[in-house]
mmCIF file of C-alpha atoms in Angstrom:
data_model
loop_
_atom_site.group_PDB
_atom_site.id
_atom_site.type_symbol
_atom_site.label_atom_id
_atom_site.label_comp_id
_atom_site.label_asym_id
_atom_site.label_seq_id
_atom_site.Cartn_x
_atom_site.Cartn_y
_atom_site.Cartn_z
ATOM 1 C CA MET A 4 -10.275 18.823 -81.470
ATOM 2 C CA LYS A 5 -8.488 19.062 -84.995
ATOM 3 C CA LYS A 6 -5.100 21.275 -82.896
ATOM 4 C CA GLN A 7 -4.872 18.069 -80.353
ATOM 5 C CA ARG A 8 -4.964 15.946 -83.321
ATOM 6 C CA ILE A 9 -2.441 17.777 -85.309
ATOM 7 C CA ALA A 10 0.204 18.044 -82.057
ATOM 8 C CA ALA A 11 -0.011 14.233 -80.727
ATOM 9 C CA ILE A 12 0.959 13.225 -84.356
ATOM 10 C CA ILE A 13 3.755 16.003 -84.983
ATOM 11 C CA ALA A 14 5.164 14.369 -81.442
ATOM 12 C CA CYS A 15 4.945 11.214 -83.075
ATOM 13 C CA PHE A 16 7.093 11.600 -86.232
ATOM 14 C CA ILE A 17 9.938 13.966 -83.332
ATOM 15 C CA LEU A 18 9.822 10.735 -80.845
ATOM 16 C CA MET A 19 9.937 8.628 -84.079
ATOM 17 C CA ALA A 20 12.576 10.850 -85.822
ATOM 18 C CA VAL A 21 14.248 11.521 -82.594
ATOM 19 C CA THR A 22 14.897 7.749 -82.486
ATOM 20 C CA SER A 23 16.137 6.315 -85.590
ATOM 21 C CA LEU A 24 18.785 9.527 -85.729
ATOM 22 C CA SER A 25 19.841 7.897 -82.498
ATOM 23 C CA LEU A 26 20.157 4.677 -83.476
ATOM 24 C CA PHE A 27 21.861 6.102 -86.943
ATOM 25 C CA TYR A 28 24.385 7.712 -85.350
ATOM 26 C CA ILE A 29 25.080 5.222 -82.297
ATOM 27 C CA GLU A 30 25.497 2.756 -85.321
ATOM 28 C CA LYS A 31 27.681 4.819 -87.829
ATOM 29 C CA GLU A 32 30.139 6.326 -84.951
ATOM 30 C CA LEU A 33 30.950 2.550 -82.999
ATOM 31 C CA ASN A 34 34.042 1.967 -84.673
ATOM 32 C CA HIS A 35 35.404 5.539 -84.414
ATOM 33 C CA ASP A 36 39.506 6.283 -83.397
ATOM 34 C CA CYS A 37 38.687 6.918 -80.002
ATOM 35 C CA THR A 38 41.093 9.587 -78.710
ATOM 36 C CA GLY A 39 40.588 8.898 -75.448
ATOM 37 C CA GLU A 40 38.972 10.302 -72.094
ATOM 38 C CA ASP A 41 37.738 13.559 -73.625
ATOM 39 C CA CYS A 42 36.408 11.942 -76.811
ATOM 40 C CA ALA A 43 33.440 14.179 -78.116
ATOM 41 C CA VAL A 44 31.956 11.510 -80.368
ATOM 42 C CA CYS A 45 31.845 9.509 -77.612
ATOM 43 C CA VAL A 46 30.090 11.879 -75.244
ATOM 44 C CA CYS A 47 28.042 12.646 -78.366
ATOM 45 C CA ILE A 48 27.811 8.617 -77.744
ATOM 46 C CA HIS A 49 26.830 8.254 -74.173
ATOM 47 C CA GLN A 50 23.957 10.788 -75.113
ATOM 48 C CA ALA A 51 21.937 9.478 -78.059
ATOM 49 C CA GLU A 52 22.146 6.199 -75.385
ATOM 50 C CA ALA A 53 20.629 8.226 -72.225
ATOM 51 C CA VAL A 54 18.010 9.420 -74.997
ATOM 52 C CA LEU A 55 16.648 6.080 -76.193
ATOM 53 C CA LYS A 56 17.334 4.623 -72.894
ATOM 54 C CA ASN A 57 14.971 7.670 -71.427
ATOM 55 C CA ILE A 58 11.943 6.997 -73.815
ATOM 56 C CA GLY A 59 12.564 3.201 -73.767
ATOM 57 C CA ASN A 60 11.222 3.791 -69.629
ATOM 58 C CA GLY A 61 8.632 6.981 -70.836
ATOM 59 C CA VAL A 62 7.076 4.636 -72.738
ATOM 60 C CA SER A 63 7.287 1.245 -71.372
ATOM 61 C CA LEU A 64 5.207 2.940 -67.678
ATOM 62 C CA SER A 65 1.726 4.093 -70.668
ATOM 63 C CA VAL A 66 2.542 0.643 -72.114
ATOM 64 C CA HIS A 67 2.275 -1.778 -69.593
ATOM 65 C CA ALA A 68 -0.615 0.051 -68.134
ATOM 66 C CA ILE A 69 -2.233 -0.045 -71.169
ATOM 67 C CA ASN A 70 -2.116 -3.180 -71.095
ATOM 68 C CA MET A 71 -3.038 -4.106 -68.182
ATOM 69 C CA MET A 72 -5.929 -2.562 -68.941
ATOM 70 C CA LEU A 73 -6.789 -3.947 -72.146
ATOM 71 C CA PHE A 74 -6.225 -7.266 -69.912
ATOM 72 C CA THR A 75 -8.705 -6.751 -67.390
ATOM 73 C CA VAL A 76 -11.213 -5.839 -69.977
ATOM 74 C CA TYR A 77 -10.461 -8.640 -72.241
ATOM 75 C CA MET A 78 -10.821 -10.965 -69.401
ATOM 76 C CA GLY A 79 -14.098 -8.842 -67.999
ATOM 77 C CA ILE A 80 -15.732 -10.046 -71.879
ATOM 78 C CA SER A 81 -14.305 -13.562 -71.793
ATOM 79 C CA VAL A 82 -16.049 -14.010 -68.300
ATOM 80 C CA CYS A 83 -19.153 -12.039 -69.189
ATOM 81 C CA PHE A 84 -19.339 -15.052 -72.298
ATOM 82 C CA ILE A 85 -18.835 -17.414 -70.993
ATOM 83 C CA LEU A 86 -21.563 -17.141 -68.617
ATOM 84 C CA VAL A 87 -23.898 -16.630 -71.493
ATOM 85 C CA PHE A 88 -22.963 -19.572 -73.291
ATOM 86 C CA LYS A 89 -22.547 -21.338 -70.581
ATOM 87 C CA THR A 90 -26.431 -21.404 -70.325
ATOM 88 C CA SER A 91 -27.999 -23.641 -72.498
ATOM 89 C CA LEU A 92 -31.750 -24.508 -73.481
ATOM 90 C CA ILE A 93 -30.964 -27.733 -72.956
ATOM 91 C CA SER A 94 -28.903 -27.372 -69.651
ATOM 92 C CA LYS A 95 -31.980 -25.090 -68.467
ATOM 93 C CA LYS A 96 -33.476 -28.356 -69.515
ATOM 94 C CA VAL A 97 -35.919 -26.433 -70.872
ATOM 95 C CA GLN A 98 -38.592 -28.316 -73.361
ATOM 96 C CA LEU A 99 -39.542 -26.827 -76.989
ATOM 97 C CA ASN A 100 -42.646 -28.237 -78.022
ATOM 98 C CA ASP A 101 -44.223 -28.527 -81.193
#
């Protein structure tokens, strides 16, 4: 269990590093002196953009799935609370005798 947690933390750091380094590279080289069609910097920029796009696509599917599950759980809990708190002693016409 501890190995899985460490592997997940390492994967998160690698993902954050790849994302931030790609963004910094794109920002730094955005206004470079382009040499034409076979520009190596342009190729690297396109690869960095592809990496960011793929990371975004992969994360968005799992995020949407998690959001849908959380929404379903939230709606279920909300309905339960509405049903439980809707009934009261007054609505059940219970008379309290002292």
